[in-house]
mmCIF file of C-alpha atoms in Angstrom:
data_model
loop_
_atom_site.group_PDB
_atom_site.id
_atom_site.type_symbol
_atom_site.label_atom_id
_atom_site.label_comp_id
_atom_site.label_asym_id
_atom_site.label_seq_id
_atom_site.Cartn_x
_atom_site.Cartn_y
_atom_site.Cartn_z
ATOM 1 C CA UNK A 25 102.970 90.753 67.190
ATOM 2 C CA UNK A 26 99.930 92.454 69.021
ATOM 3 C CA UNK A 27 99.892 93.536 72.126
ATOM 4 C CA UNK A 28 99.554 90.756 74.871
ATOM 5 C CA UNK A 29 97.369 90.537 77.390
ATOM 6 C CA UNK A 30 99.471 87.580 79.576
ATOM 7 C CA UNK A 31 101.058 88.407 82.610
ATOM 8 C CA UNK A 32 104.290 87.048 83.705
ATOM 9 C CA UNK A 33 104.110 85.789 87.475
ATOM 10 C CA UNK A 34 107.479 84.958 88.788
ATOM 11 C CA UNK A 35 108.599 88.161 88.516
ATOM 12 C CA UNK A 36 109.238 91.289 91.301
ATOM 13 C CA UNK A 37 106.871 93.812 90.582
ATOM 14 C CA UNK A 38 106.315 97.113 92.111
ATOM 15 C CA UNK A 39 102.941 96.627 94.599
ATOM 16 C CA UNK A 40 103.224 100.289 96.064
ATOM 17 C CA UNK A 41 105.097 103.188 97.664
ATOM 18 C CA UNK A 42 106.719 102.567 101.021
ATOM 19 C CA UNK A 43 104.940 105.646 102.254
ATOM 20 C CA UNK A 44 101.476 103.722 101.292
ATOM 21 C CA UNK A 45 102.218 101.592 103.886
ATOM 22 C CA UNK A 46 101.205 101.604 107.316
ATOM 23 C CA UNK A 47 99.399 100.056 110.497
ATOM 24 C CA UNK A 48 96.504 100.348 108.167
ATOM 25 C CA UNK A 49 94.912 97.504 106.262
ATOM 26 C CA UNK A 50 96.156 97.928 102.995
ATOM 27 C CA UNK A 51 94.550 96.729 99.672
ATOM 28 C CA UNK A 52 95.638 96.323 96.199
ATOM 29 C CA UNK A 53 95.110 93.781 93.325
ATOM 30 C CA UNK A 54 98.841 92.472 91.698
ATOM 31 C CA UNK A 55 98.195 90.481 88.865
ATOM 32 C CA UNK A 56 94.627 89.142 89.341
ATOM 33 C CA UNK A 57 95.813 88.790 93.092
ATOM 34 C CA UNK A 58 93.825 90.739 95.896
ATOM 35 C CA UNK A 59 96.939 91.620 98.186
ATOM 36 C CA UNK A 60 96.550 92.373 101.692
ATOM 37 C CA UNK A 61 99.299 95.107 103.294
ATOM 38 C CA UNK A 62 100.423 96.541 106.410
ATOM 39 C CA UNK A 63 103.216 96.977 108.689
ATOM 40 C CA UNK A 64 103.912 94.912 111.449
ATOM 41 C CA UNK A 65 104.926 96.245 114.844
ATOM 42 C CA UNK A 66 108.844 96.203 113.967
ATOM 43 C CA UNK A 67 107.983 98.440 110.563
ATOM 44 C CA UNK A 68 108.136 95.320 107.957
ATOM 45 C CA UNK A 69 106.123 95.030 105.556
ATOM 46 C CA UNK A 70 103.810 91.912 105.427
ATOM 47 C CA UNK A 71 101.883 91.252 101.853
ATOM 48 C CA UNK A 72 98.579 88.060 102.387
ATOM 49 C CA UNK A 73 95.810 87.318 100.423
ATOM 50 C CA UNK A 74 93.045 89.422 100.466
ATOM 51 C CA UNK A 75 90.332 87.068 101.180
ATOM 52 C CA UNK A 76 90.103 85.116 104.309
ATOM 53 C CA UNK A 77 89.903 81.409 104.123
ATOM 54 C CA UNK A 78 86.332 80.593 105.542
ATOM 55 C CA UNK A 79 84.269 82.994 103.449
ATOM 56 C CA UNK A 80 86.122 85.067 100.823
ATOM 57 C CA UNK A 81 85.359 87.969 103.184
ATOM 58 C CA UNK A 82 88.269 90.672 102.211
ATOM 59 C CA UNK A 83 90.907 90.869 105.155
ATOM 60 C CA UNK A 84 91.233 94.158 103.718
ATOM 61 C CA UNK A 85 88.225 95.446 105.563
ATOM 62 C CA UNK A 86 89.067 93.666 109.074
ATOM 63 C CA UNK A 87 91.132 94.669 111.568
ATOM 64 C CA UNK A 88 94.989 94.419 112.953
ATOM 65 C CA UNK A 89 95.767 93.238 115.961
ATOM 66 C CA UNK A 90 99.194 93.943 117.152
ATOM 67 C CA UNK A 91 100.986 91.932 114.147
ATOM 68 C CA UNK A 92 97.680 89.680 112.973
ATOM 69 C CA UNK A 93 94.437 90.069 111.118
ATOM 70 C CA UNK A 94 91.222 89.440 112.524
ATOM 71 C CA UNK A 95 88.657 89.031 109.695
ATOM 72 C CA UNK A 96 85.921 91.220 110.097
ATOM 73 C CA UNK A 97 83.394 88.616 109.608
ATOM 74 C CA UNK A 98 83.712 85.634 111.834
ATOM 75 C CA UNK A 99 87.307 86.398 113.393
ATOM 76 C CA UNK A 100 89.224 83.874 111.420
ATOM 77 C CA UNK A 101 92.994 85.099 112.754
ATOM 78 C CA UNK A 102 96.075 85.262 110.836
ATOM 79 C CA UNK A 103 99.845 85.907 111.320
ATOM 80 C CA UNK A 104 101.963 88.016 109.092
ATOM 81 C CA UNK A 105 102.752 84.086 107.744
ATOM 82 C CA UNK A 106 99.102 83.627 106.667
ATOM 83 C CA UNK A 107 98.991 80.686 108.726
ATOM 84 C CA UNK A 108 95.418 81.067 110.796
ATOM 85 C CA UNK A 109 95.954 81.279 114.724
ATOM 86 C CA UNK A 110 92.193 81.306 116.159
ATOM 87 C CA UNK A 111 88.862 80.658 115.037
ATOM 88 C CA UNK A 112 85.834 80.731 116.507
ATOM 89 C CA UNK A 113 84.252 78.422 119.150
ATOM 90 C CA UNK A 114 86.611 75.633 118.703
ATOM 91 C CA UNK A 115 90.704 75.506 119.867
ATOM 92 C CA UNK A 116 91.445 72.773 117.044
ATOM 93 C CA UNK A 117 92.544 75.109 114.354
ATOM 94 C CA UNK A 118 92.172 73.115 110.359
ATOM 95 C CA UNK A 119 95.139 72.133 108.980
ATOM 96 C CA UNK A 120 93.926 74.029 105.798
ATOM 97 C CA UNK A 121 93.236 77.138 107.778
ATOM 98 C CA UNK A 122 95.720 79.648 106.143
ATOM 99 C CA UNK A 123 95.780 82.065 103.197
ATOM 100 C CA UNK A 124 98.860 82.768 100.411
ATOM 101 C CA UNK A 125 101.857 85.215 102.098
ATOM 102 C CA UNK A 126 104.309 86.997 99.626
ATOM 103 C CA UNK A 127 107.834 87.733 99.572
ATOM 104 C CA UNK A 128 108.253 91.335 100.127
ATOM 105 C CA UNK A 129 111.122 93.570 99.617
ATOM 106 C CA UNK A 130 111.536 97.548 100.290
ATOM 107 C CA UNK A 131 113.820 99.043 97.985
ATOM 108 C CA UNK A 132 113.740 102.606 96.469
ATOM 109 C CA UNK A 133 110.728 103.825 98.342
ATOM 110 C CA UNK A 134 108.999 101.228 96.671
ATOM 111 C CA UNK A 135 107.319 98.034 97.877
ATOM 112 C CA UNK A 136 108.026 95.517 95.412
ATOM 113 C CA UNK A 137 106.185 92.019 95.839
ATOM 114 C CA UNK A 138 106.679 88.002 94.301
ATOM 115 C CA UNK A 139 103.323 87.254 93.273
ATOM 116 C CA UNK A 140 104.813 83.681 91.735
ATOM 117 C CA UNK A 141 106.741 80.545 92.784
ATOM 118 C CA UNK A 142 108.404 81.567 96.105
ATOM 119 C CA UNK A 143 111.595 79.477 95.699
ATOM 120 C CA UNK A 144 112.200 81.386 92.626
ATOM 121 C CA UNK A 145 112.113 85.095 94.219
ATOM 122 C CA UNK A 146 115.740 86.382 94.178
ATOM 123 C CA UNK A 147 115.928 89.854 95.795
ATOM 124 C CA UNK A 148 118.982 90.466 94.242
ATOM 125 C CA UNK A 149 117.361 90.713 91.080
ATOM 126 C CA UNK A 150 115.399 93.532 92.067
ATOM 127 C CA UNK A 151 116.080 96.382 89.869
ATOM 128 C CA UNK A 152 117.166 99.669 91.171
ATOM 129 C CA UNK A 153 116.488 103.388 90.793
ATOM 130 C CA UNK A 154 118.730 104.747 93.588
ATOM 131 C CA UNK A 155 117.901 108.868 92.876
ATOM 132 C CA UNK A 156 114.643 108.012 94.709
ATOM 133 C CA UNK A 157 116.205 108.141 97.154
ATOM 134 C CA UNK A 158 119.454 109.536 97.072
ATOM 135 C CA UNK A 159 121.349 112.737 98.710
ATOM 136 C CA UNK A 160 121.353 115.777 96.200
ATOM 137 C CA UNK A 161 118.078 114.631 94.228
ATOM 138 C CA UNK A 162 114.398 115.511 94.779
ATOM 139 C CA UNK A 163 111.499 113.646 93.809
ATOM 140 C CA UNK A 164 107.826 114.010 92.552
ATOM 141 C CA UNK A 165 105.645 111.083 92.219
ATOM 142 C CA UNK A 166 102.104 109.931 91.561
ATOM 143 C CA UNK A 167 99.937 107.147 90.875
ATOM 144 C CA UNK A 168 97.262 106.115 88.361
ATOM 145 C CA UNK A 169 95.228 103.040 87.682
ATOM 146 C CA UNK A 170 94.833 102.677 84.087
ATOM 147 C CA UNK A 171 91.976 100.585 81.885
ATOM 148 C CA UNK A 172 94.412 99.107 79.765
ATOM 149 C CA UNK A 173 96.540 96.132 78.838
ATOM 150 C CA UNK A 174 100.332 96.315 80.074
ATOM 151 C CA UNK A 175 101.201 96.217 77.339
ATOM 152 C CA UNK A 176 99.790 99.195 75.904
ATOM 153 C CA UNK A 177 101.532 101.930 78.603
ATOM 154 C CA UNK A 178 104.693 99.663 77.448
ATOM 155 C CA UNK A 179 104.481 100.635 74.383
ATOM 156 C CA UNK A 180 104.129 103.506 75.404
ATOM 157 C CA UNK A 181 106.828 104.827 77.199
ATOM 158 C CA UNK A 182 109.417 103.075 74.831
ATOM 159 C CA UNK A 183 108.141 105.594 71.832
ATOM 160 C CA UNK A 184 108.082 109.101 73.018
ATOM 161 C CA UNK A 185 107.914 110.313 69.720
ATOM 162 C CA UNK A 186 104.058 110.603 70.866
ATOM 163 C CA UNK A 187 105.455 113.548 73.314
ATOM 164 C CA UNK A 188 105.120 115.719 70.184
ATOM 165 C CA UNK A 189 101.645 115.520 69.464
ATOM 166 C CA UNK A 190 100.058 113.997 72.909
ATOM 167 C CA UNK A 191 101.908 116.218 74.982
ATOM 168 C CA UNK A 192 102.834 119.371 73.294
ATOM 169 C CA UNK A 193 103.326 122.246 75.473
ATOM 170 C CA UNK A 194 104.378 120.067 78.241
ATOM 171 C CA UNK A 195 107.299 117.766 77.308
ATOM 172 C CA UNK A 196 106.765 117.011 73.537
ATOM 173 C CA UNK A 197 108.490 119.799 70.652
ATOM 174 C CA UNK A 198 109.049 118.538 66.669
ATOM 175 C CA UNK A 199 112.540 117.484 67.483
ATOM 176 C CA UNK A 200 111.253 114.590 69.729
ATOM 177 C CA UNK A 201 109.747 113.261 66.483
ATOM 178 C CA UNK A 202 111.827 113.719 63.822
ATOM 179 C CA UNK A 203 115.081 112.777 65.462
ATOM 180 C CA UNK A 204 115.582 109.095 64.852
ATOM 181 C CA UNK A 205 116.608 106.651 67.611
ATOM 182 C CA UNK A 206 119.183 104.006 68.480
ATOM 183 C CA UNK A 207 117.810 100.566 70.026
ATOM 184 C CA UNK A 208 119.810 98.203 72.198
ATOM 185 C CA UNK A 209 118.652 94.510 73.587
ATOM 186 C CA UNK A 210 121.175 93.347 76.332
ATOM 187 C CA UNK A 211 119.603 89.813 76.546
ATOM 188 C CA UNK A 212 121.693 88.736 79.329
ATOM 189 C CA UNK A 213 120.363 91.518 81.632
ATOM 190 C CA UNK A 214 117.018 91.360 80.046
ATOM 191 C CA UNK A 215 117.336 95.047 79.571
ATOM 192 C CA UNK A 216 115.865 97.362 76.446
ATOM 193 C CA UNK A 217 117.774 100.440 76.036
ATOM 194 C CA UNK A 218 116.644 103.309 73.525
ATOM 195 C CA UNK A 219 118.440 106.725 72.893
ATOM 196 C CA UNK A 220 117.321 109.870 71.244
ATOM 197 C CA UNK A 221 119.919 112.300 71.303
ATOM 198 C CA UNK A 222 118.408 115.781 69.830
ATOM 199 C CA UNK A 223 120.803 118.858 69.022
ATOM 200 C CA UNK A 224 119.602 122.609 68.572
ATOM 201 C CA UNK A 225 115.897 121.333 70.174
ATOM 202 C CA UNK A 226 113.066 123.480 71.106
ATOM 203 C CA UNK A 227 113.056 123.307 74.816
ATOM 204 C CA UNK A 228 109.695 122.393 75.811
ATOM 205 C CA UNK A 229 108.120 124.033 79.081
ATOM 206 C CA UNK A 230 108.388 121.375 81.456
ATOM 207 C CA UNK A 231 112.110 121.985 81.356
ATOM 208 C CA UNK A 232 112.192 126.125 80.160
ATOM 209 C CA UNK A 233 109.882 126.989 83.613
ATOM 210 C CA UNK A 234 112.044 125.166 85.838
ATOM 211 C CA UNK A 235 115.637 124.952 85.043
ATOM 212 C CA UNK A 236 115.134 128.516 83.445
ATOM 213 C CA UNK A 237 116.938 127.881 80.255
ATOM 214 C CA UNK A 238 116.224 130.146 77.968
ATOM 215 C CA UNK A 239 117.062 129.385 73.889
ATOM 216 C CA UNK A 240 117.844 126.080 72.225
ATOM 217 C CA UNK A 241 118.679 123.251 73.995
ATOM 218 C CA UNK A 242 120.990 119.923 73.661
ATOM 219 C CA UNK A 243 118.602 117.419 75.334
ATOM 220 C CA UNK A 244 119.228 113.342 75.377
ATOM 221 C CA UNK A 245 116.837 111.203 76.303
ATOM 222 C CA UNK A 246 118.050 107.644 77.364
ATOM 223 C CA UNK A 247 115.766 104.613 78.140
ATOM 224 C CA UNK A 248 116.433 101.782 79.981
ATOM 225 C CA UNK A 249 114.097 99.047 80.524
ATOM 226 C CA UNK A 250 114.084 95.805 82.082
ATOM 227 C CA UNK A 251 110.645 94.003 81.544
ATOM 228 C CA UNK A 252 108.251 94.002 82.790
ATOM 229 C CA UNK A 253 108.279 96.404 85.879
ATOM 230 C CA UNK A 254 110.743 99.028 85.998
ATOM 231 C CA UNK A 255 111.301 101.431 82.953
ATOM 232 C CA UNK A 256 113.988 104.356 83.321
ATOM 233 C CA UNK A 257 114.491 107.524 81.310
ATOM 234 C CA UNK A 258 117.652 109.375 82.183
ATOM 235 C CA UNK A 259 117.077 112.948 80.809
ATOM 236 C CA UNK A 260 119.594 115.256 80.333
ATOM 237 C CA UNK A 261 119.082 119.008 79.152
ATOM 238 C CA UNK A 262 121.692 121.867 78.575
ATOM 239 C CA UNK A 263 121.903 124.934 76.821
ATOM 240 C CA UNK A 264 122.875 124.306 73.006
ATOM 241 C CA UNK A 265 126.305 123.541 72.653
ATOM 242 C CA UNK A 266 126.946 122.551 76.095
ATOM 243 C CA UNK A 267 127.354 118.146 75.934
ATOM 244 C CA UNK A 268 128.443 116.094 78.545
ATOM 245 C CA UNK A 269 132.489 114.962 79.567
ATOM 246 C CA UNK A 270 133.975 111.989 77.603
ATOM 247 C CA UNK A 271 132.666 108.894 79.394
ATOM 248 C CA UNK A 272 129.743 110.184 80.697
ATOM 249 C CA UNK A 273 126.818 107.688 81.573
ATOM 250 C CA UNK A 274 123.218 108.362 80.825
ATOM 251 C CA UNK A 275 121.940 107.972 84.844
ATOM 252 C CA UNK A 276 125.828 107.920 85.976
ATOM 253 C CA UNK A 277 128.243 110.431 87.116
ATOM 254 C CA UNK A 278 125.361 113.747 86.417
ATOM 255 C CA UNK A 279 127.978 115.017 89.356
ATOM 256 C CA UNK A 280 130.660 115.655 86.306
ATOM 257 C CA UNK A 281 128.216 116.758 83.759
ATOM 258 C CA UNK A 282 127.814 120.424 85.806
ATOM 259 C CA UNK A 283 126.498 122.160 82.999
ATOM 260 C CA UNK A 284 123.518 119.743 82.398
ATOM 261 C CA UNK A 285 119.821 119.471 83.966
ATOM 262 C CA UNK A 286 119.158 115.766 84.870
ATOM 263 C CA UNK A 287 116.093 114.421 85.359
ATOM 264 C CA UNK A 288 115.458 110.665 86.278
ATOM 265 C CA UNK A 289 111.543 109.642 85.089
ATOM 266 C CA UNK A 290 110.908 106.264 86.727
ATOM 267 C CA UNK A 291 107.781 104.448 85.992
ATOM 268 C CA UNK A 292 106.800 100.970 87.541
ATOM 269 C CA UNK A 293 104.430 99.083 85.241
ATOM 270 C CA UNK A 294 102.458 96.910 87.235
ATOM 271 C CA UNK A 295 99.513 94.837 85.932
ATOM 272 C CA UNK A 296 96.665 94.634 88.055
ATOM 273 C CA UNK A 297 94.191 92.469 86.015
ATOM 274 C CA UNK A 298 94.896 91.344 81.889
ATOM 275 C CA UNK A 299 93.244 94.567 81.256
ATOM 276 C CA UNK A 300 94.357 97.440 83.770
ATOM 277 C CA UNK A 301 98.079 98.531 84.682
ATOM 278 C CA UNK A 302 98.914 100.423 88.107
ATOM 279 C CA UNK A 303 101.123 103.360 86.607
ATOM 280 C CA UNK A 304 103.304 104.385 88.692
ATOM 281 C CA UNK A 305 105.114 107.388 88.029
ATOM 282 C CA UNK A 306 108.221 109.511 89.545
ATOM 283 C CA UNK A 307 110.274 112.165 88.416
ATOM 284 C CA UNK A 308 113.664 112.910 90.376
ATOM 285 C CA UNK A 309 115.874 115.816 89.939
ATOM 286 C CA UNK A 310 119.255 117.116 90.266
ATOM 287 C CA UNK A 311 118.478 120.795 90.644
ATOM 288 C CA UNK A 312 116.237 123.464 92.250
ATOM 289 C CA UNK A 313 116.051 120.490 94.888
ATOM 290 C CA UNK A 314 114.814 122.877 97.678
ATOM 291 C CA UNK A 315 112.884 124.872 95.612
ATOM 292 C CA UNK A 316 109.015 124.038 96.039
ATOM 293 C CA UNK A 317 107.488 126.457 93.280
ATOM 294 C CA UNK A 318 109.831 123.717 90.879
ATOM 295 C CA UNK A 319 108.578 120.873 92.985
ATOM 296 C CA UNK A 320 104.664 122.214 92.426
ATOM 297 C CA UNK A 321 105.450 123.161 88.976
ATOM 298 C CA UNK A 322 106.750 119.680 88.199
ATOM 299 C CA UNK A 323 104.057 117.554 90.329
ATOM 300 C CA UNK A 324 101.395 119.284 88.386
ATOM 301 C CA UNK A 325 103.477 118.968 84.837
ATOM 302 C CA UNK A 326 104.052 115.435 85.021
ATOM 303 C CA UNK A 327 100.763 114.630 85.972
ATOM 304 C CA UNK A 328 99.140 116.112 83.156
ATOM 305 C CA UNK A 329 100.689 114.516 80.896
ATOM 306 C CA UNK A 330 100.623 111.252 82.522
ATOM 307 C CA UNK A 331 96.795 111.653 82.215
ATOM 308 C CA UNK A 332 96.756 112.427 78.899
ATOM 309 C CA UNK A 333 98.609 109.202 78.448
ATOM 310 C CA UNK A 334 95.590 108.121 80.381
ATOM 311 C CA UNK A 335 92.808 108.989 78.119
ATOM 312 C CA UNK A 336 94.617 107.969 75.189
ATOM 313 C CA UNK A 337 95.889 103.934 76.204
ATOM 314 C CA UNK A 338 91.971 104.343 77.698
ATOM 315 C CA UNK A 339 90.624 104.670 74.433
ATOM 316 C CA UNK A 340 92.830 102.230 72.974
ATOM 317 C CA UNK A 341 92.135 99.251 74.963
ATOM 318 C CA UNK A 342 88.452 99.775 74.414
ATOM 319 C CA UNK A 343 89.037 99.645 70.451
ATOM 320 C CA UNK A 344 91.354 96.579 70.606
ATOM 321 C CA UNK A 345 89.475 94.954 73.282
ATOM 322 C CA UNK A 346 85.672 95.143 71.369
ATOM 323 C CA UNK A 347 88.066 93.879 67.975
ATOM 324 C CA UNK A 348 89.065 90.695 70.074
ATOM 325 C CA UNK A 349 85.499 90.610 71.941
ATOM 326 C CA UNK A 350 84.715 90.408 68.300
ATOM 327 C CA UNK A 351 86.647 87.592 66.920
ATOM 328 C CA UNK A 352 88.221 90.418 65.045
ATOM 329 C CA UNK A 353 92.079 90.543 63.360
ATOM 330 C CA UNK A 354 94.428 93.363 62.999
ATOM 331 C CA UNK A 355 97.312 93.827 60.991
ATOM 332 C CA UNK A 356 99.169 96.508 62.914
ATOM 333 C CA UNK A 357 101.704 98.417 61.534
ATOM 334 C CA UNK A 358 105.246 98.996 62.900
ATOM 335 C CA UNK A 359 108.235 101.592 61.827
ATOM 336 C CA UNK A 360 111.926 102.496 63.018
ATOM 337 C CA UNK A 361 110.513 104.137 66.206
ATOM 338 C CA UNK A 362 108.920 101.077 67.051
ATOM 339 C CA UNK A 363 111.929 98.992 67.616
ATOM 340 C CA UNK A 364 112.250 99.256 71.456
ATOM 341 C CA UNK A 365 108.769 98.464 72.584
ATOM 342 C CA UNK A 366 108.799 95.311 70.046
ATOM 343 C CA UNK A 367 112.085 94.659 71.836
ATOM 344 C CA UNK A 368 110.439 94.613 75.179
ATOM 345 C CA UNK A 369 107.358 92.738 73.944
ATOM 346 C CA UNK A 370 109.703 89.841 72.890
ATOM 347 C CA UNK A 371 111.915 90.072 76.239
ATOM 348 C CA UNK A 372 108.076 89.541 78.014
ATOM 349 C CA UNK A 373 106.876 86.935 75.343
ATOM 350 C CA UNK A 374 110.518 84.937 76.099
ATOM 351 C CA UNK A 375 110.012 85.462 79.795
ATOM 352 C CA UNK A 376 106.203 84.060 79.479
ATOM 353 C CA UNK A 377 107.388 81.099 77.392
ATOM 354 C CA UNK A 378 110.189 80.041 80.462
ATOM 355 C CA UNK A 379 107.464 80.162 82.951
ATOM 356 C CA UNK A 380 105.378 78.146 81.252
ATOM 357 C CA UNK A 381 108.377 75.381 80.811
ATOM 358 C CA UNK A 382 108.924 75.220 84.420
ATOM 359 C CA UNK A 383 105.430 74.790 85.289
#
């Protein structure tokens, strides 16, 4: 199974930060779609198409008017519906005159948008990341815009064994590679979970400089993803010896496990064409929360490494893409630490396959 370039529609993806979002016009591509976003006089969030109905001309680049656009080329007006209200030098408005609106939901501090069917978008099914947000956590966060397939960042954020050679000195020490993992498909919640739970580690400097642990470490690391949007790694260091209560969670109940560091990295994996991925990445934690030299030291951390994951899935898609260009095949190879990202490339290919039986 190689990695896929298809994108799965009918599905909530994350289109942006709620703090992206203003009385601005707003513009970002969502699966092949050129969105339209801004905030409407009462602080909701509307999502249209980016392109205005007469001439393609990008309502990004036009103007709001209390709660409509006014295309900045011939004045073509639209509601926060996308049905069109004026146009010029006639009243009769064309029953045709409107462009595509999208369910919207703000959740998280994110904006998450239903590019698909709209009968089929269930809020509800929304996944959530509540430390984001939440009393007694602080949180970094970033974006980047990356020349690859989805399915390549996929892959890799379910095997951080790379963390050892990509990102040494940051995040990545020997342990994160040689400690096998354990791999868990929950088909009914269409959720991938993978666990690496290290003993006696190295503790790399992302976690030495700002929980100020000094020595070995017991550090887990605990994925959870549910395709194809939201990925969660609930992190948990501690001095070496030091392990969480009996029935303790991996992202529930850190409040019991008081001799821990948690961390909760959040990414949202949005496509924005078959060949680039919106990365968005956060990093919340439970301690030092009003300490800013952490919060600097972190922001600047993370996003080093996230570029180096940059450069690398970069480089990648331009080998894999001039292979296909070429009418090229691949065998590629897979081991143990492979299993959770082939997990989550089957959950995708299953959810591809049922939206191509309904339609």
């Amino acid at each position: 199974m190689s990695p896929t370039t298809a994108i799965v529609r009918n599905q909530w993806y994350v289109a942006a930060y709620g703090q992206e979002i203003g009385r601005d016009l707003f513009a970002r591509t969502i699966c092949n779609e050129p969105l339209v976003f801004y905030r409407t006089e009462d602080g909701a969030v509307a999502a249209l198409s980016d392109r205005c109905i007469h001439r393609r001309y990008p309502l990004s680049q036009s103007r709001l008017v209390g709660d409509r656009v006014v295309c900045g080329y011939h004045g073509f007006t639209y509601d926060r519906t996308g049905s069109c209200v004026a146009v010029p030098a006639q009243t009769r408005i064309p029953r045709s005159a409107r462009v595509a609106s999208y369910p919207v939901v703000e959740q998280d501090s994110f904006v998450w948008v239903w590019i698909g069917d709209r009968e089929s978008a269930d809020p509800g099914a929304i996944p959530r990341a509540p430390w984001l947000v939440q009393d007694g956590w602080t949180t970094i966060r970033g974006l980047e815009t990356i020349r690859a397939r989805h399915a390549l960042l996929m892959d890799n954020l379910m095997d951080l064994s790379h963390e050892t050679y990509l990102h040494g000195g940051y995040i990545g020490t020997p342990e994160v590679a040689e400690t096998p993992i354990t791999t868990e498909v929950d088909q009914a919640a269409g959720v991938v979970r993978v666990s690496r739970h290290m003993d006696d580690a190295e503790c790399p400097p992302f976690y030495a400089n700002s929980t100020g642990i000094a020595g070995r470490i017991t550090r887990w690391q605990d994925i959870e993803f549910q395709p194809p949007c939201l990925y969660r790694l609930h992190s948990r260091v501690a001095p070496q010896g030091n392990y969480p209560p009996d029935g303790y969670l991996p992202g529930h109940g850190a409040d019991a496990d008081l001799g821990a560091f948690h961390t909760e990295i959040v990414y949202a994996l949005t496509p924005e064409t078959a060949h680039s991925v919106h990365d968005f990445w956060m990093v919340a934690r439970d301690f030092a929360i009003d300490d800013q030299d952490v919060t600097d030291y972190l922001h600047k951390s993370n996003h080093t490494v996230v570029m180096q994951d940059v450069v690398a899935l970069n480089l990648v898609e331009e080998v894999i893409a001039a292979e296909e260009r070429a009418g090229g095949t691949y065998q590629e190879l897979s081991i143990n630490i492979d299993t959770g990202a082939l997990a989550a490339r089957r959950l995708i290919a299953e959810l591809a396959r049922t939206e191509t039986t309904r339609a």
